[in-house]
Amino acid sequence: MTVLNTRVSLVALACALVSPSLLAEDSSLTNPAISAVLNGYYQTGERPLAESPDGFGLGETELALSANIDDMFYGKVTAVVEMHDGDTELNLEEAFIQTMAMPAGFSIRGGRFLSDIGYLNNQHLHTDSFTDRPIAYRAFLGGHYFDDGVRLNYVAPTDLYWTMGVEAFKGESLRAADEHGEREFKNVGVYTLYSKVGGDIGDNSSWQAGLSYLRNENGQVTPHEEHETEDEHEAVEGHDHSHAASYTGQNTYGADFVYKWAPNGNYKYQNLSVSGEYFRVSDFTPTDLHPEDAPSKDYHQGWYLSSVYQFTPSWSAGVRYGEADTQELHDDHFHEQKLKESEVSLAWHSSHFSTVRFQYTHQNGTNFDGIEDDNIFTIQYIMSLGAHGAHQF
């Protein structure tokens, strides 16, 4: 991760993105779509495994550039700027190309990009209806899992929307701990499979359901290693923005569902969405452990259920509940721990490009990373500048 001087980096990055081609009409190599998303907040406490410390702070400031390269390819670059201990940190979240003209519903994406497992993961954080991802995402995917790799995707020619895909990634942010630097990690460490199907229910409603599987070749921990992943273990005391998962395993299974309603399908004035996901992370220890070293159960699990209702064009309210049950490794034994989060949000939208959100979170933990029960209040703003594509379903 690169640390840049604040005065130099932001100005230089802005100058690099701005060009006279902004005046052209079509998005192309000479006229890319350029956007920025501003994110700031005030928060009264810290949430486990979240990247927003208490007090005033900046969330992810997103700078994106995308364009059709020709009639065959599309490309996108997304940089995320974050503040940490007074320094400006620049993280490259996306830098990929994707085919546009493959036959029979196939497409290939290569580079760095968000994995398509689950429902929320392939969406940018600023599109969320709450200030942070659910605890299951923060624990098992580092908030949102992006990586260097390749994807093959297929959209079936069916009446219902049906897509499926396979991905292969480097997998560094999902590696288990290597406290003594003695492990030999596989260079291609993560493989995923996913399938999603959806459709309409009359004129007012639509739905989508999905199943996901993630194979992590480097995900098992061994006794005498902490539970943090390699990146996070080095920076745990400094609250680093590593986006690394804290709890890993060889196999992760996921299921997700979302239902949306709007009068006559028009989401502008009134709409309701209900979504939920479940993750089970298994086989996080070797099978040859001695009985005294083995955990009481060899899996982690987490889930959430949320609902958001936009009752006027300018106001929406949401509720979300989530849990994570994990096994934390301490030297040669494991501790069971659990976290529960109940959240309520109220958001004001001046337009599609600006949101001010008020959120209350009650967190209740049982030996979970040493947290105490707490009530947290957050005020957040999210403002979008420039060309901004439509959000995913």
Short mmCIF file of C-alpha atoms in Angstrom, two decimals:
data_model
loop_
_atom_site.label_atom_id
_atom_site.label_comp_id
_atom_site.label_asym_id
_atom_site.label_seq_id
_atom_site.Cartn_x
_atom_site.Cartn_y
_atom_site.Cartn_z
CA MET A 1 0.00 0.00 0.00
CA THR A 2 1.34 3.41 -0.98
CA VAL A 3 1.38 6.34 1.44
CA LEU A 4 1.29 9.71 -0.33
CA ASN A 5 1.74 13.27 0.84
CA THR A 6 -1.75 14.79 1.13
CA ARG A 7 -1.01 18.07 -0.64
CA VAL A 8 0.70 16.41 -3.58
CA SER A 9 -1.20 13.19 -4.11
CA LEU A 10 -4.78 14.41 -4.35
CA VAL A 11 -3.95 17.33 -6.65
CA ALA A 12 -1.76 15.17 -8.88
CA LEU A 13 -4.38 12.45 -9.07
CA ALA A 14 -7.12 14.93 -9.93
CA CYS A 15 -5.00 16.53 -12.66
CA ALA A 16 -4.24 13.11 -14.12
CA LEU A 17 -7.94 12.32 -14.40
CA VAL A 18 -9.11 15.63 -15.87
CA SER A 19 -8.75 16.19 -19.63
CA PRO A 20 -10.40 18.24 -22.42
CA SER A 21 -12.09 15.07 -23.64
CA LEU A 22 -14.67 15.56 -20.88
CA LEU A 23 -16.49 17.79 -23.31
CA ALA A 24 -17.07 14.96 -25.78
CA GLU A 25 -20.33 13.05 -25.81
CA ASP A 26 -19.40 9.35 -25.98
CA SER A 27 -17.48 7.29 -23.45
CA SER A 28 -14.36 6.03 -25.22
CA LEU A 29 -10.59 5.98 -24.83
CA THR A 30 -10.49 9.70 -25.68
CA ASN A 31 -13.49 10.44 -23.49
CA PRO A 32 -13.56 8.15 -20.43
CA ALA A 33 -16.32 8.32 -17.84
CA ILE A 34 -14.76 9.96 -14.76
CA SER A 35 -16.33 10.05 -11.32
CA ALA A 36 -15.53 10.64 -7.66
CA VAL A 37 -17.43 9.66 -4.51
CA LEU A 38 -16.89 11.66 -1.32
CA ASN A 39 -17.50 9.89 1.98
CA GLY A 40 -17.24 11.38 5.47
CA TYR A 41 -18.65 10.63 8.90
CA TYR A 42 -18.78 11.25 12.64
CA GLN A 43 -19.07 8.18 14.88
CA THR A 44 -19.35 7.79 18.66
CA GLY A 45 -17.60 4.41 18.95
CA GLU A 46 -15.63 1.70 17.15
CA ARG A 47 -17.16 -1.37 15.53
CA PRO A 48 -15.29 -4.68 15.48
CA LEU A 49 -13.33 -5.35 12.27
CA ALA A 50 -14.60 -2.09 10.73
CA GLU A 51 -12.32 0.52 9.17
CA SER A 52 -13.94 3.59 10.67
CA PRO A 53 -12.51 4.67 14.05
CA ASP A 54 -14.61 6.87 16.32
CA GLY A 55 -14.77 10.63 15.95
CA PHE A 56 -14.59 12.57 12.70
CA GLY A 57 -13.17 10.71 9.73
CA LEU A 58 -13.14 10.10 6.02
CA GLY A 59 -14.44 6.88 4.61
CA GLU A 60 -13.42 5.60 1.20
CA THR A 61 -13.07 8.46 -1.30
CA GLU A 62 -13.47 6.72 -4.64
CA LEU A 63 -11.95 7.93 -7.93
CA ALA A 64 -12.99 5.96 -11.02
CA LEU A 65 -12.25 6.02 -14.73
CA SER A 66 -13.90 3.71 -17.28
CA ALA A 67 -14.40 3.48 -21.03
CA ASN A 68 -15.08 1.18 -23.93
CA ILE A 69 -11.64 0.43 -25.37
CA ASP A 70 -13.08 -0.54 -28.76
CA ASP A 71 -15.97 -2.74 -29.87
CA MET A 72 -14.34 -5.75 -28.19
CA PHE A 73 -13.26 -4.61 -24.71
CA TYR A 74 -14.26 -2.47 -21.72
CA GLY A 75 -11.85 -1.22 -19.06
CA LYS A 76 -12.14 0.35 -15.62
CA VAL A 77 -9.82 1.70 -12.94
CA THR A 78 -11.04 2.51 -9.41
CA ALA A 79 -8.71 4.05 -6.84
CA VAL A 80 -9.73 4.45 -3.20
CA VAL A 81 -8.22 7.20 -1.04
CA GLU A 82 -8.34 6.74 2.74
CA MET A 83 -6.96 8.64 5.74
CA HIS A 84 -4.96 6.78 8.39
CA ASP A 85 -2.96 8.36 11.21
CA GLY A 86 -2.72 11.64 9.32
CA ASP A 87 -1.45 10.04 6.11
CA THR A 88 -3.27 9.69 2.81
CA GLU A 89 -3.34 6.08 1.60
CA LEU A 90 -4.06 5.18 -2.01
CA ASN A 91 -5.40 1.69 -2.72
CA LEU A 92 -6.14 0.32 -6.18
CA GLU A 93 -9.47 -1.48 -5.85
CA GLU A 94 -10.20 -2.16 -9.53
CA ALA A 95 -8.07 -2.27 -12.66
CA PHE A 96 -9.57 -4.68 -15.16
CA ILE A 97 -10.55 -5.32 -18.75
CA GLN A 98 -13.62 -7.25 -19.84
CA THR A 99 -14.69 -8.71 -23.14
CA MET A 100 -17.79 -7.28 -24.82
CA ALA A 101 -18.26 -9.40 -27.94
CA MET A 102 -17.87 -13.05 -26.94
CA PRO A 103 -20.58 -15.35 -28.34
CA ALA A 104 -23.23 -17.42 -26.55
CA GLY A 105 -23.48 -15.28 -23.42
CA PHE A 106 -19.88 -15.72 -22.27
CA SER A 107 -17.57 -12.98 -21.01
CA ILE A 108 -14.07 -12.87 -19.51
CA ARG A 109 -12.73 -10.34 -17.01
CA GLY A 110 -9.09 -10.08 -16.02
CA GLY A 111 -7.05 -7.86 -13.68
CA ARG A 112 -8.12 -6.63 -10.26
CA PHE A 113 -11.83 -6.61 -9.51
CA LEU A 114 -14.54 -7.37 -6.96
CA SER A 115 -15.48 -11.03 -6.70
CA ASP A 116 -19.06 -11.86 -7.70
CA ILE A 117 -19.71 -14.17 -4.74
CA GLY A 118 -22.69 -13.26 -2.56
CA TYR A 119 -25.06 -10.36 -3.08
CA LEU A 120 -23.23 -7.32 -1.67
CA ASN A 121 -19.64 -8.13 -2.55
CA ASN A 122 -19.68 -7.04 -6.20
CA GLN A 123 -21.09 -3.64 -5.21
CA HIS A 124 -19.02 -0.66 -4.09
CA LEU A 125 -19.32 0.37 -0.44
CA HIS A 126 -20.89 3.76 -1.22
CA THR A 127 -23.97 1.99 -2.67
CA ASP A 128 -24.81 0.39 0.71
CA SER A 129 -27.81 1.45 2.76
CA PHE A 130 -25.81 1.28 6.01
CA THR A 131 -22.50 2.82 7.08
CA ASP A 132 -20.60 -0.51 7.18
CA ARG A 133 -20.93 -3.96 5.70
CA PRO A 134 -22.56 -6.64 7.91
CA ILE A 135 -20.30 -8.36 10.42
CA ALA A 136 -20.23 -11.56 8.31
CA TYR A 137 -18.62 -9.61 5.46
CA ARG A 138 -16.16 -7.84 7.74
CA ALA A 139 -15.10 -11.10 9.40
CA PHE A 140 -14.90 -13.45 6.41
CA LEU A 141 -14.25 -11.18 3.39
CA GLY A 142 -12.50 -8.15 4.83
CA GLY A 143 -15.58 -5.99 4.17
CA HIS A 144 -15.50 -6.56 0.43
CA TYR A 145 -13.25 -9.00 -1.38
CA PHE A 146 -11.32 -7.69 -4.39
CA ASP A 147 -8.26 -9.39 -5.80
CA ASP A 148 -6.02 -9.99 -8.82
CA GLY A 149 -7.34 -12.76 -11.03
CA VAL A 150 -9.60 -13.82 -13.86
CA ARG A 151 -13.33 -14.54 -14.25
CA LEU A 152 -15.33 -16.53 -16.79
CA ASN A 153 -19.03 -15.64 -16.70
CA TYR A 154 -22.02 -17.08 -18.57
CA VAL A 155 -25.56 -15.69 -18.93
CA ALA A 156 -28.02 -18.39 -19.99
CA PRO A 157 -30.63 -17.73 -22.73
CA THR A 158 -33.57 -18.43 -20.41
CA ASP A 159 -36.77 -16.55 -19.56
CA LEU A 160 -35.52 -16.09 -16.01
CA TYR A 161 -32.26 -14.24 -15.50
CA TRP A 162 -29.63 -16.93 -14.86
CA THR A 163 -25.90 -16.31 -14.63
CA MET A 164 -23.05 -18.46 -13.42
CA GLY A 165 -19.31 -18.05 -13.24
CA VAL A 166 -15.95 -19.25 -12.04
CA GLU A 167 -13.08 -17.11 -10.72
CA ALA A 168 -9.42 -17.66 -9.80
CA PHE A 169 -7.53 -15.18 -7.60
CA LYS A 170 -4.15 -14.65 -5.99
CA GLY A 171 -5.84 -14.71 -2.57
CA GLU A 172 -3.34 -12.75 -0.43
CA SER A 173 -6.00 -10.99 1.66
CA LEU A 174 -7.64 -14.34 2.52
CA ARG A 175 -4.46 -16.10 3.67
CA ALA A 176 -4.35 -17.49 7.19
CA ALA A 177 -1.70 -16.16 9.54
CA ASP A 178 1.99 -16.85 9.02
CA GLU A 179 3.40 -15.53 12.28
CA HIS A 180 6.89 -16.94 11.77
CA GLY A 181 7.13 -16.58 7.97
CA GLU A 182 7.53 -20.33 7.50
CA ARG A 183 4.60 -21.12 5.22
CA GLU A 184 4.74 -21.77 1.49
CA PHE A 185 1.56 -20.20 0.15
CA LYS A 186 0.14 -21.15 -3.24
CA ASN A 187 0.34 -18.34 -5.81
CA VAL A 188 -3.23 -18.98 -6.99
CA GLY A 189 -4.90 -19.40 -3.63
CA VAL A 190 -8.62 -18.75 -4.16
CA TYR A 191 -11.18 -20.27 -6.53
CA THR A 192 -14.88 -19.37 -6.58
CA LEU A 193 -18.04 -20.71 -8.15
CA TYR A 194 -21.36 -18.86 -8.16
CA SER A 195 -24.80 -18.99 -9.72
CA LYS A 196 -27.59 -16.44 -9.56
CA VAL A 197 -31.16 -16.60 -10.80
CA GLY A 198 -33.88 -13.96 -10.73
CA GLY A 199 -37.02 -12.63 -12.30
CA ASP A 200 -40.12 -10.46 -11.98
CA ILE A 201 -43.30 -11.01 -10.00
CA GLY A 202 -45.97 -9.05 -11.85
CA ASP A 203 -45.35 -5.36 -12.56
CA ASN A 204 -44.30 -4.35 -9.04
CA SER A 205 -41.79 -6.89 -7.73
CA SER A 206 -38.55 -8.63 -8.65
CA TRP A 207 -36.25 -11.08 -6.93
CA GLN A 208 -32.84 -12.73 -7.13
CA ALA A 209 -31.32 -15.71 -5.33
CA GLY A 210 -27.76 -17.00 -5.41
CA LEU A 211 -25.39 -19.71 -4.23
CA SER A 212 -21.62 -19.26 -3.89
CA TYR A 213 -18.60 -21.39 -3.07
CA LEU A 214 -15.07 -20.19 -2.30
CA ARG A 215 -12.12 -22.56 -2.06
CA ASN A 216 -9.20 -21.07 -0.14
CA GLU A 217 -6.03 -23.16 -0.56
CA ASN A 218 -4.21 -21.00 2.01
CA GLY A 219 -7.01 -20.63 4.54
CA GLN A 220 -6.18 -23.11 7.31
CA VAL A 221 -4.65 -21.97 10.60
CA THR A 222 -2.38 -24.08 12.81
CA PRO A 223 -1.74 -23.98 16.57
CA HIS A 224 0.45 -21.16 17.92
CA GLU A 225 -0.70 -18.79 15.16
CA GLU A 226 -3.03 -15.88 15.78
CA HIS A 227 -6.38 -15.65 14.02
CA GLU A 228 -5.47 -12.60 11.95
CA THR A 229 -4.57 -13.04 8.30
CA GLU A 230 -1.03 -12.30 7.15
CA ASP A 231 -1.69 -8.67 6.22
CA GLU A 232 -3.86 -7.94 9.24
CA HIS A 233 -1.49 -9.56 11.74
CA GLU A 234 1.25 -7.08 10.82
CA ALA A 235 -1.03 -4.08 11.30
CA VAL A 236 -3.59 -5.11 13.92
CA GLU A 237 -2.33 -2.65 16.49
CA GLY A 238 -2.35 0.20 13.96
CA HIS A 239 -5.89 -0.31 12.64
CA ASP A 240 -4.57 -0.64 9.08
CA HIS A 241 -6.81 -0.48 6.00
CA SER A 242 -5.67 -3.87 4.73
CA HIS A 243 -9.13 -5.18 3.73
CA ALA A 244 -7.97 -8.61 4.93
CA ALA A 245 -10.34 -11.23 6.29
CA SER A 246 -9.92 -12.03 9.98
CA TYR A 247 -11.41 -15.54 9.95
CA THR A 248 -10.55 -17.92 7.14
CA GLY A 249 -10.95 -21.58 6.21
CA GLN A 250 -10.55 -23.90 3.26
CA ASN A 251 -14.19 -23.84 2.21
CA THR A 252 -16.73 -21.00 2.31
CA TYR A 253 -20.35 -21.64 1.35
CA GLY A 254 -22.79 -18.79 0.79
CA ALA A 255 -26.47 -18.28 0.03
CA ASP A 256 -28.18 -14.95 -0.70
CA PHE A 257 -31.62 -13.61 -1.55
CA VAL A 258 -33.04 -10.20 -2.39
CA TYR A 259 -36.61 -9.04 -3.04
CA LYS A 260 -37.52 -5.59 -4.36
CA TRP A 261 -40.86 -3.84 -4.70
CA ALA A 262 -41.85 -0.56 -6.35
CA PRO A 263 -45.22 0.66 -7.66
CA ASN A 264 -45.32 -0.27 -11.37
CA GLY A 265 -41.58 -0.88 -11.21
CA ASN A 266 -40.79 2.82 -10.75
CA TYR A 267 -38.18 3.07 -7.97
CA LYS A 268 -37.88 6.86 -8.04
CA TYR A 269 -40.69 7.76 -5.63
CA GLN A 270 -41.23 4.69 -3.45
CA ASN A 271 -39.59 1.28 -3.07
CA LEU A 272 -38.87 -1.53 -0.64
CA SER A 273 -35.98 -4.00 -0.61
CA VAL A 274 -35.45 -7.05 1.60
CA SER A 275 -32.16 -8.96 1.46
CA GLY A 276 -30.24 -11.54 3.42
CA GLU A 277 -27.11 -13.68 3.21
CA TYR A 278 -25.61 -16.64 5.05
CA PHE A 279 -21.93 -17.71 5.10
CA ARG A 280 -20.36 -20.85 6.53
CA VAL A 281 -16.55 -21.02 6.62
CA SER A 282 -15.40 -24.59 7.30
CA ASP A 283 -12.19 -26.61 7.62
CA PHE A 284 -10.12 -23.83 9.14
CA THR A 285 -7.80 -26.26 10.97
CA PRO A 286 -5.85 -29.32 9.74
CA THR A 287 -7.56 -32.67 10.26
CA ASP A 288 -4.57 -34.16 12.10
CA LEU A 289 -4.76 -31.92 15.19
CA HIS A 290 -4.50 -33.57 18.58
CA PRO A 291 -7.86 -33.67 20.42
CA GLU A 292 -6.71 -31.05 22.93
CA ASP A 293 -5.82 -28.68 20.05
CA ALA A 294 -9.02 -29.10 18.06
CA PRO A 295 -11.88 -26.59 18.30
CA SER A 296 -15.33 -27.62 19.51
CA LYS A 297 -16.61 -27.06 15.95
CA ASP A 298 -14.52 -26.66 12.83
CA TYR A 299 -16.44 -23.84 11.18
CA HIS A 300 -17.34 -20.18 11.44
CA GLN A 301 -20.72 -18.85 10.36
CA GLY A 302 -22.44 -15.52 9.93
CA TRP A 303 -25.59 -14.05 8.47
CA TYR A 304 -27.66 -10.89 8.18
CA LEU A 305 -31.15 -9.82 7.21
CA SER A 306 -31.98 -6.25 6.20
CA SER A 307 -34.87 -4.20 4.88
CA VAL A 308 -34.85 -0.67 3.47
CA TYR A 309 -37.99 1.33 2.65
CA GLN A 310 -37.87 4.55 0.64
CA PHE A 311 -41.16 6.14 1.61
CA THR A 312 -40.68 9.44 -0.26
CA PRO A 313 -38.26 10.46 -3.04
CA SER A 314 -36.06 12.14 -0.41
CA TRP A 315 -36.25 9.82 2.62
CA SER A 316 -35.54 6.16 3.32
CA ALA A 317 -35.34 4.07 6.49
CA GLY A 318 -33.66 0.74 7.06
CA VAL A 319 -33.26 -1.97 9.68
CA ARG A 320 -30.63 -4.71 9.75
CA TYR A 321 -29.71 -7.53 12.10
CA GLY A 322 -26.61 -9.69 11.78
CA GLU A 323 -24.56 -12.27 13.69
CA ALA A 324 -21.14 -13.89 13.47
CA ASP A 325 -20.10 -17.07 15.33
CA THR A 326 -16.37 -17.72 15.16
CA GLN A 327 -13.60 -19.76 16.73
CA GLU A 328 -10.58 -17.68 17.80
CA LEU A 329 -7.20 -19.34 18.13
CA HIS A 330 -5.18 -18.57 21.29
CA ASP A 331 -1.81 -20.36 21.29
CA ASP A 332 -2.84 -24.04 21.22
CA HIS A 333 -6.56 -23.81 21.94
CA PHE A 334 -9.70 -22.17 20.56
CA HIS A 335 -12.27 -19.83 22.10
CA GLU A 336 -15.86 -19.63 20.89
CA GLN A 337 -17.05 -16.08 20.36
CA LYS A 338 -20.13 -14.36 18.99
CA LEU A 339 -21.18 -10.89 17.90
CA LYS A 340 -24.71 -9.59 17.35
CA GLU A 341 -25.50 -6.26 15.65
CA SER A 342 -28.87 -4.51 15.49
CA GLU A 343 -29.00 -1.39 13.32
CA VAL A 344 -31.48 1.31 12.31
CA SER A 345 -30.76 3.95 9.67
CA LEU A 346 -32.52 7.04 8.34
CA ALA A 347 -31.25 8.63 5.13
CA TRP A 348 -32.03 11.89 3.32
CA HIS A 349 -31.42 11.93 -0.43
CA SER A 350 -31.35 15.32 -2.09
CA SER A 351 -30.89 13.43 -5.35
CA HIS A 352 -29.47 10.17 -6.65
CA PHE A 353 -26.01 11.70 -6.18
CA SER A 354 -26.17 12.87 -2.55
CA THR A 355 -27.05 11.12 0.71
CA VAL A 356 -26.88 12.09 4.38
CA ARG A 357 -27.38 9.11 6.70
CA PHE A 358 -28.10 8.82 10.43
CA GLN A 359 -27.53 5.38 11.96
CA TYR A 360 -27.84 3.73 15.37
CA THR A 361 -26.03 0.45 16.07
CA HIS A 362 -26.33 -1.76 19.12
CA GLN A 363 -23.56 -4.36 19.30
CA ASN A 364 -23.57 -7.25 21.73
CA GLY A 365 -20.48 -9.46 21.91
CA THR A 366 -19.53 -12.64 23.73
CA ASN A 367 -15.71 -12.73 23.89
CA PHE A 368 -15.64 -11.29 20.34
CA ASP A 369 -12.24 -9.67 19.80
CA GLY A 370 -12.47 -8.26 23.33
CA ILE A 371 -15.30 -5.82 22.56
CA GLU A 372 -17.86 -4.66 25.06
CA ASP A 373 -21.56 -4.12 24.47
CA ASP A 374 -22.02 -0.67 23.04
CA ASN A 375 -24.44 1.77 21.43
CA ILE A 376 -22.95 3.65 18.47
CA PHE A 377 -24.34 6.65 16.61
CA THR A 378 -23.08 7.63 13.17
CA ILE A 379 -23.69 10.56 10.83
CA GLN A 380 -22.44 9.97 7.29
CA TYR A 381 -22.49 11.81 3.98
CA ILE A 382 -21.92 10.30 0.52
CA MET A 383 -21.68 12.62 -2.49
CA SER A 384 -21.06 11.56 -6.10
CA LEU A 385 -19.38 13.76 -8.70
CA GLY A 386 -19.17 13.18 -12.44
CA ALA A 387 -20.41 10.33 -14.56
CA HIS A 388 -21.84 7.61 -12.36
CA GLY A 389 -23.26 4.37 -13.70
CA ALA A 390 -26.44 2.70 -12.49
CA HIS A 391 -26.17 0.53 -9.38
CA GLN A 392 -26.53 -3.21 -9.67
CA PHE A 393 -29.70 -5.03 -8.69
#
